[in-house]
Every structure is written in C-alpha cells, then in structure tokens.
Amino acid sequence: MQFQLLTNLPFITLLSVVIPIVLIIHWRRGNREAGILLIPMILFSFYIYAVIVFDTLFQFPAWRQTALRGLNLIDRLPAGPFSVSLHSCTGILSTLSLAIIMLRRSATMSRRQAQLDAELGAAREVQRVLVPEHTGAVPGFKVESAYEPAQQVGGDFFQILADGEGGILIVVGDVAGKGLPAAMLVSVLVGAIRGVAEFTMDPAELLSNLNERLVGRGGSGFSTALIARIGADGHVTIANAGHLSPYLDGREVELPGALPLGVASSTVYETTEFQLKPGSRLTFYSDGVIEAQGPDGELFGFERARDISMKSAAEIVETAKRFGQEDDITVVTVTRTAAVASAA
C-alpha cells in the first residue's frame, strides 16, 4: 500500500490534528458532545498515524516486511474468533457518537420545549387576569367583549373600568408584535392603565402618561391605543393614539390622527366628543379584524368590518377567524340601554 502523503496532507492535517485539538478545547470547556466525538476522532487519528508510519517504512527494503505486517494488523485486528479493521471501528464509533449526540439533543429540546410551554401557559394565565375574558354588568350599558390571540399569548389588550360617576372607561390597544414579548409589554400597559386611572379619567391625559412610560423604556416597543370615556348621560370623550377608529351604529367615527404610544416623547393627543344616544352602539376593533386574510390573500378589509359592526362581539371575532386569522383579534361593543334614558 502506498500512502500518498503529500497529496493528502491537508486532509490528513485536518482530520488528525485540527479537529482533535478543537474537540479537546471544547471538551475542556465543558462541552460533553465534543468529548463524545473525541473518542472516535482519536482512534481515527491513531489509524492515520499508523498508516503514515508503516507506509514510510515500506519505502525502505529492510523494513518492508515489518511495514506489511503492521498494515495487515491494523486492517485485521483480532477480536476473538473474528478480526476487525481499525478503520471500520472508527466508522462504527463515529456513527454511534453521532447517534448519542442526536439523542441527547432531542432530549434537551424536549425538556426546553416543555419548559417553554409551561412558561407560555403561565403567561397566558397572567394575561387572562390582565385582559378580562368576561365583562361584568355595567348599569346603563350593555358591554360585550371577545378576544382571540393568534398565538398562545397575544399583543392585544383592553380594559373596561367604572369611572366612579356612573360611566365607564374603555381602553383598547394593540402592541407591536406577537407572542411572549408582546404579552410582556401588554402587562406593563395594563398595569399602567389601572394605576393612572386612579388619578385621572381623561382619555388624552391617560394616553400621554402611557406614552411617556413606553418612551422611557428605551424604545423596547410601541403600541396603538384608543381610550373612550362614556358618561352616564351618554357623553363620549375619545382620544386616539394610532388605533383604528370605532364604529358608531355602523358608521366610522372620524378621529384625528396621532402617533402610537412609545414613538415620541411629549406627544399631544386630541379628544373628540359626541353623544351616545339610548340604543346606540360603539364597536371597537383591533387591526386583527381588518387584517384577517383569506386563502387567496384577500384582506377582510374596512368595508366588511363596517358591515358586521352591529353584530355581537363574539360573532364579529368568529367571522374574522373564519375568513382567515393572521393577528390577534379584539372586539369590544358598548350599547347604551334605553332604560337609563327613561330613568333620566
């Protein structure tokens, strides 16, 4: 056998020198997989070194018989009644090492996935507390809400708070992104809403306060939001921060444009006022309704959203889901009951 040393020198150096050294370094740093691969690589390196030595000896007539016996030995190692090749042993050990590494990684991934599922489950339970699944009775108003995240946890949020004067405060928003990062920002916003609402119920002031809190987080996220205060007499005051305008009895309420929360400091938010008459309904959407997408790529769109705005919140969400949900969907409807009008 003639071993073409010069021709195969780069390949030999890589397999028998570079790779074993790299594996040893990683193994000493605590990488167990490197240690598993190191065993067949050392054996393979020994095989290469032996072939080089015996092939070199074969070039000298006096050592030719010794070289042949050595080459024959490493190709036919005695193993009881059988004989095995050192090269074949390295191949088998390499395959076993890779199989062990794959099993270890699979087990690790399973554990990590289970841990992630548990964390997402905990996050969803927290979000159920922060984003109410059921709306309590509000005297003088019929309030319905429906929320359908696109993933286990979502970036939409809403709050329905009593204003202490017989009216209600509606907050609807949509954090940029999806999943756990968006849900974490939702928790910040909902906590801030509940805290600030103890001091002011003015929609514009609430938005300004929320905006400064997001800007103060160093650009870690932004959110659209719309806040409406509806008095017991039906007087509505709305301020908007880049969110979709609501629908009043099937017609879109015209609101001035404004930057979302967290984009720029000291943003001023304008308010719009109108009257919610007895029997009238306000319908608040997140953009998950508008951006629902059919199999052919067609968007649900504003026209369809307007046409179904007088349906119940659950029906609107279900309609958008059937069309093709792409994002978190939130719908809140507020109807002023006639009973309040007669009592007044």
Coordinates of C-alpha atoms in Angstrom, one line a residue:
M1 CA 0.0 0.0 0.0
Q2 CA 1.4 3.4 -0.9
F3 CA 0.1 6.2 1.1
Q4 CA 0.2 9.4 -0.9
L5 CA 1.3 11.6 2.0
L6 CA 1.9 14.9 0.1
T7 CA -1.3 14.7 -1.9
N8 CA -3.5 14.1 1.1
L9 CA -1.5 16.3 3.6
P10 CA -4.2 19.0 4.0
F11 CA -6.9 16.3 4.6
I12 CA -4.7 14.4 7.0
T13 CA -3.8 17.5 8.9
L14 CA -7.5 18.5 9.3
L15 CA -8.7 15.1 10.5
S16 CA -5.8 14.0 12.6
V17 CA -4.6 17.4 14.1
V18 CA -7.0 20.3 13.7
I19 CA -10.3 18.6 14.6
P20 CA -9.0 16.6 17.6
I21 CA -7.4 19.8 19.0
V22 CA -10.7 21.8 18.5
L23 CA -12.6 18.9 20.2
I24 CA -10.2 18.8 23.1
I25 CA -10.5 22.6 23.6
H26 CA -14.3 22.4 23.7
W27 CA -14.4 19.3 25.9
R28 CA -12.2 21.1 28.5
R29 CA -14.7 24.0 28.4
G30 CA -17.4 21.6 29.4
N31 CA -18.9 20.6 26.1
R32 CA -19.9 17.0 26.6
E33 CA -20.7 16.4 22.9
A34 CA -17.1 17.3 22.0
G35 CA -16.0 14.7 24.4
I36 CA -18.2 12.1 22.8
L37 CA -16.9 12.9 19.3
L38 CA -13.3 13.0 20.6
I39 CA -13.1 9.2 21.2
P40 CA -13.6 8.1 17.5
M41 CA -11.5 11.1 16.3
I42 CA -8.5 10.0 18.5
L43 CA -8.9 6.4 17.2
F44 CA -9.1 7.6 13.6
S45 CA -6.0 9.9 14.2
F46 CA -4.2 6.9 15.5
Y47 CA -5.1 4.9 12.4
I48 CA -3.8 7.7 10.2
Y49 CA -0.6 8.0 12.1
A50 CA -0.1 4.2 11.9
V51 CA -0.7 4.1 8.2
I52 CA 1.8 7.0 7.7
V53 CA 4.5 5.3 9.7
F54 CA 4.1 1.9 8.1
D55 CA 3.8 3.4 4.6
T56 CA 7.0 5.3 5.2
L57 CA 8.8 2.1 6.4
F58 CA 7.5 0.3 3.3
Q59 CA 9.8 2.6 1.2
F60 CA 12.8 1.0 2.8
P61 CA 13.6 -2.6 1.7
A62 CA 14.9 -3.6 5.1
W63 CA 11.7 -2.6 6.8
R64 CA 9.2 -3.7 4.1
Q65 CA 8.1 -6.9 5.8
T66 CA 7.6 -5.1 9.1
A67 CA 5.5 -2.5 7.4
L68 CA 3.4 -5.1 5.7
R69 CA 2.8 -6.9 8.9
G70 CA 1.8 -3.6 10.6
L71 CA -0.6 -2.6 7.8
N72 CA -2.1 -6.1 7.9
L73 CA -2.5 -5.9 11.7
I74 CA -4.4 -2.6 11.7
D75 CA -6.7 -3.9 8.9
R76 CA -7.3 -7.2 10.7
L77 CA -7.2 -6.7 14.5
P78 CA -8.0 -10.0 16.3
A79 CA -11.3 -9.9 18.2
G80 CA -11.9 -13.4 19.5
P81 CA -12.9 -15.6 16.6
F82 CA -13.3 -12.5 14.4
S83 CA -11.0 -9.8 13.0
V84 CA -11.9 -6.2 12.6
S85 CA -10.4 -3.3 10.8
L86 CA -9.3 -0.3 12.8
H87 CA -10.7 1.9 10.1
S88 CA -14.1 0.2 10.4
C89 CA -14.0 0.6 14.2
T90 CA -13.6 4.3 13.8
G91 CA -16.5 4.5 11.4
I92 CA -18.8 2.5 13.8
L93 CA -17.7 4.6 16.8
S94 CA -18.3 7.8 14.8
T95 CA -21.8 6.7 13.9
L96 CA -22.6 5.7 17.5
S97 CA -21.2 9.0 18.7
L98 CA -23.4 11.0 16.3
A99 CA -26.4 8.9 17.3
I100 CA -25.7 9.6 21.0
I101 CA -25.4 13.3 20.3
M102 CA -28.7 13.4 18.4
L103 CA -30.5 11.6 21.2
R104 CA -29.0 14.0 23.8
R105 CA -30.0 17.0 21.7
S106 CA -33.5 15.6 21.2
A107 CA -33.9 15.0 24.9
T108 CA -32.6 18.6 25.6
M109 CA -35.0 20.1 23.0
S110 CA -37.9 18.2 24.5
R111 CA -37.1 19.5 28.0
R112 CA -36.7 23.0 26.7
Q113 CA -40.0 22.8 24.8
A114 CA -41.8 21.5 27.9
Q115 CA -40.3 24.4 29.9
L116 CA -41.3 26.9 27.2
D117 CA -44.8 25.5 27.1
A118 CA -45.0 25.8 30.9
E119 CA -43.8 29.4 30.7
L120 CA -46.3 30.3 27.9
G121 CA -49.0 28.6 29.9
A122 CA -48.2 30.7 32.9
A123 CA -48.0 33.9 30.7
R124 CA -51.4 33.1 29.3
E125 CA -52.9 32.7 32.8
V126 CA -51.4 36.1 33.7
Q127 CA -52.9 37.6 30.6
R128 CA -56.3 36.2 31.4
V129 CA -56.2 38.2 34.5
L130 CA -54.9 41.3 32.8
V131 CA -57.2 41.1 29.8
P132 CA -60.7 40.1 31.1
E133 CA -62.4 37.3 29.3
H134 CA -65.8 38.3 30.7
T135 CA -67.2 41.7 31.3
G136 CA -69.3 42.4 34.4
A137 CA -72.6 44.2 34.3
V138 CA -72.3 48.0 33.9
P139 CA -75.6 49.8 34.8
G140 CA -76.9 51.7 31.9
F141 CA -74.8 49.9 29.3
K142 CA -74.6 46.6 27.7
V143 CA -70.9 45.7 27.2
E144 CA -69.6 42.8 25.2
S145 CA -66.0 41.7 24.6
A146 CA -64.2 39.0 22.7
Y147 CA -60.5 38.3 22.5
E148 CA -58.7 35.7 20.3
P149 CA -54.9 35.8 20.3
A150 CA -53.1 34.5 17.2
Q151 CA -50.7 32.6 19.4
Q152 CA -50.8 31.2 23.0
V153 CA -50.3 34.8 24.2
G154 CA -51.0 37.9 22.3
G155 CA -50.4 41.6 22.0
D156 CA -53.9 43.0 22.0
F157 CA -55.3 44.4 25.3
F158 CA -58.5 46.1 26.5
Q159 CA -59.8 47.3 29.8
I160 CA -63.3 48.3 30.9
L161 CA -63.3 50.4 34.1
A162 CA -66.0 52.2 36.0
D163 CA -65.3 55.9 36.3
G164 CA -67.0 56.2 39.7
E165 CA -69.7 58.5 38.3
G166 CA -71.9 56.0 36.6
G167 CA -70.0 56.0 33.4
I168 CA -67.3 53.7 32.0
L169 CA -63.8 53.9 30.6
I170 CA -62.9 51.8 27.6
V171 CA -59.3 51.2 26.6
V172 CA -58.4 49.1 23.5
G173 CA -54.9 48.7 22.2
D174 CA -52.5 46.6 20.1
V175 CA -48.8 46.2 21.0
A176 CA -46.5 45.7 18.0
G177 CA -45.5 42.1 17.5
K178 CA -46.9 38.8 18.8
G179 CA -46.1 36.1 21.3
L180 CA -44.3 36.4 24.7
P181 CA -42.5 39.8 24.1
A182 CA -45.8 41.5 23.1
A183 CA -47.6 39.9 26.1
M184 CA -44.9 41.3 28.5
L185 CA -45.5 44.8 27.1
V186 CA -49.2 44.3 27.5
S187 CA -48.7 43.6 31.2
V188 CA -46.8 46.8 31.5
L189 CA -49.5 48.8 29.8
V190 CA -52.4 47.2 31.6
G191 CA -50.7 47.8 34.9
A192 CA -50.1 51.4 34.0
I193 CA -53.7 52.0 32.8
R194 CA -55.1 50.7 36.1
G195 CA -52.6 52.8 38.1
V196 CA -53.1 56.1 36.2
A197 CA -56.9 55.7 36.0
E198 CA -56.9 56.1 39.8
F199 CA -55.8 59.7 39.3
T200 CA -57.4 60.8 36.0
M201 CA -60.1 59.5 33.7
D202 CA -59.3 62.0 31.0
P203 CA -58.5 60.0 27.8
A204 CA -55.9 62.4 26.5
E205 CA -54.1 62.6 29.8
L206 CA -54.1 58.8 30.1
L207 CA -52.6 58.4 26.6
S208 CA -49.9 61.0 27.4
N209 CA -49.0 59.2 30.6
L210 CA -48.9 55.8 28.8
N211 CA -46.8 57.3 26.0
E212 CA -44.1 58.6 28.4
R213 CA -43.9 55.3 30.1
L214 CA -43.3 53.5 26.9
V215 CA -40.8 56.1 25.6
G216 CA -39.0 55.7 28.9
R217 CA -38.4 52.0 28.3
G218 CA -35.7 52.9 25.7
G219 CA -37.6 52.0 22.5
S220 CA -38.3 48.4 23.5
G221 CA -41.7 48.6 21.9
F222 CA -44.7 50.7 20.8
S223 CA -48.4 50.3 20.8
T224 CA -51.6 51.7 19.4
A225 CA -54.3 52.6 21.8
L226 CA -57.7 54.2 21.9
I227 CA -59.4 55.4 25.1
A228 CA -63.1 56.4 25.4
R229 CA -64.8 57.7 28.5
I230 CA -68.6 57.3 28.3
G231 CA -70.5 59.2 30.9
A232 CA -73.8 58.0 32.5
D233 CA -75.6 60.6 30.3
G234 CA -74.0 59.1 27.1
H235 CA -71.5 61.8 26.6
V236 CA -68.4 60.3 24.9
T237 CA -64.9 61.6 25.0
I238 CA -62.3 59.8 22.9
A239 CA -58.6 60.1 22.4
N240 CA -56.7 58.0 19.9
A241 CA -53.0 57.0 19.6
G242 CA -52.8 55.4 16.1
H243 CA -55.5 52.9 16.7
L244 CA -58.5 52.0 14.5
S245 CA -61.4 54.3 14.8
P246 CA -64.6 52.8 16.4
Y247 CA -67.9 52.4 14.6
L248 CA -71.0 54.2 15.9
D249 CA -74.1 52.5 14.7
G250 CA -72.3 51.0 11.7
R251 CA -70.5 54.3 10.7
E252 CA -66.9 55.0 11.3
V253 CA -66.2 57.8 13.9
E254 CA -63.8 60.3 12.4
L255 CA -60.9 60.9 14.7
P256 CA -57.7 63.0 14.3
G257 CA -54.6 61.0 13.6
A258 CA -51.8 60.6 16.2
L259 CA -48.6 58.7 16.7
P260 CA -48.8 55.4 18.5
L261 CA -47.6 55.1 22.1
G262 CA -43.8 54.9 22.6
V263 CA -42.8 56.6 19.4
A264 CA -42.0 60.1 20.5
S265 CA -41.9 61.9 23.9
S266 CA -44.3 64.7 24.8
T267 CA -46.9 63.7 22.1
V268 CA -50.1 65.6 22.4
Y269 CA -53.4 63.7 21.9
E270 CA -56.6 65.4 20.8
T271 CA -60.0 64.5 22.1
T272 CA -63.2 64.1 20.1
E273 CA -66.7 64.3 21.8
F274 CA -70.1 63.2 20.8
Q275 CA -73.3 61.8 22.2
L276 CA -74.1 58.1 22.5
K277 CA -77.9 58.0 22.3
P278 CA -80.0 55.3 24.0
G279 CA -80.0 52.2 21.9
S280 CA -76.8 53.3 20.0
R281 CA -73.7 51.1 19.9
L282 CA -70.0 51.8 19.8
T283 CA -67.8 49.0 18.3
F284 CA -64.1 48.9 19.0
Y285 CA -61.8 46.7 16.9
S286 CA -58.1 45.8 16.8
D287 CA -56.5 45.5 13.4
G288 CA -56.7 41.7 13.6
V289 CA -60.2 42.0 12.2
I290 CA -59.2 44.2 9.3
E291 CA -56.1 42.2 8.5
A292 CA -57.8 38.8 8.5
Q293 CA -56.7 37.2 5.3
G294 CA -58.4 34.6 3.1
P295 CA -56.7 31.7 1.3
D296 CA -56.3 33.8 -1.8
G297 CA -54.5 36.6 0.1
E298 CA -57.6 38.9 0.1
L299 CA -57.9 41.1 3.3
F300 CA -61.1 41.2 5.3
G301 CA -60.9 45.0 5.0
F302 CA -62.7 48.0 6.3
E303 CA -65.9 47.6 4.3
R304 CA -66.6 44.1 5.7
A305 CA -65.6 45.3 9.2
R306 CA -68.1 48.1 8.9
D307 CA -70.8 45.8 7.6
I308 CA -70.6 43.5 10.6
S309 CA -70.0 46.1 13.3
M310 CA -73.6 45.8 14.6
K311 CA -73.2 42.1 15.3
S312 CA -72.2 40.8 18.8
A313 CA -68.5 40.8 19.7
A314 CA -68.3 37.0 19.6
E315 CA -69.9 36.9 16.1
I316 CA -67.5 39.5 14.8
V317 CA -64.5 37.6 16.1
E318 CA -65.8 34.3 14.7
T319 CA -66.4 35.9 11.3
A320 CA -62.9 37.2 11.1
K321 CA -61.5 33.9 12.2
R322 CA -63.4 32.0 9.6
F323 CA -62.1 34.4 7.0
G324 CA -58.5 33.7 8.0
Q325 CA -57.0 35.0 11.2
E326 CA -53.5 36.4 10.9
D327 CA -53.2 38.6 14.0
D328 CA -54.7 38.9 17.5
I329 CA -58.3 39.9 17.3
T330 CA -60.1 42.0 19.9
V331 CA -63.7 43.4 19.7
V332 CA -65.5 45.4 22.4
T333 CA -69.0 46.7 21.9
V334 CA -70.8 49.2 24.1
T335 CA -74.6 49.7 23.8
R336 CA -76.3 52.4 25.8
T337 CA -79.5 50.9 27.1
A338 CA -82.9 52.7 26.8
A339 CA -83.6 52.0 30.5
V340 CA -81.1 54.7 31.5
A341 CA -82.8 57.2 29.2
S342 CA -86.2 56.6 30.7
A343 CA -84.8 56.8 34.2
A344 CA -83.2 60.0 33.4

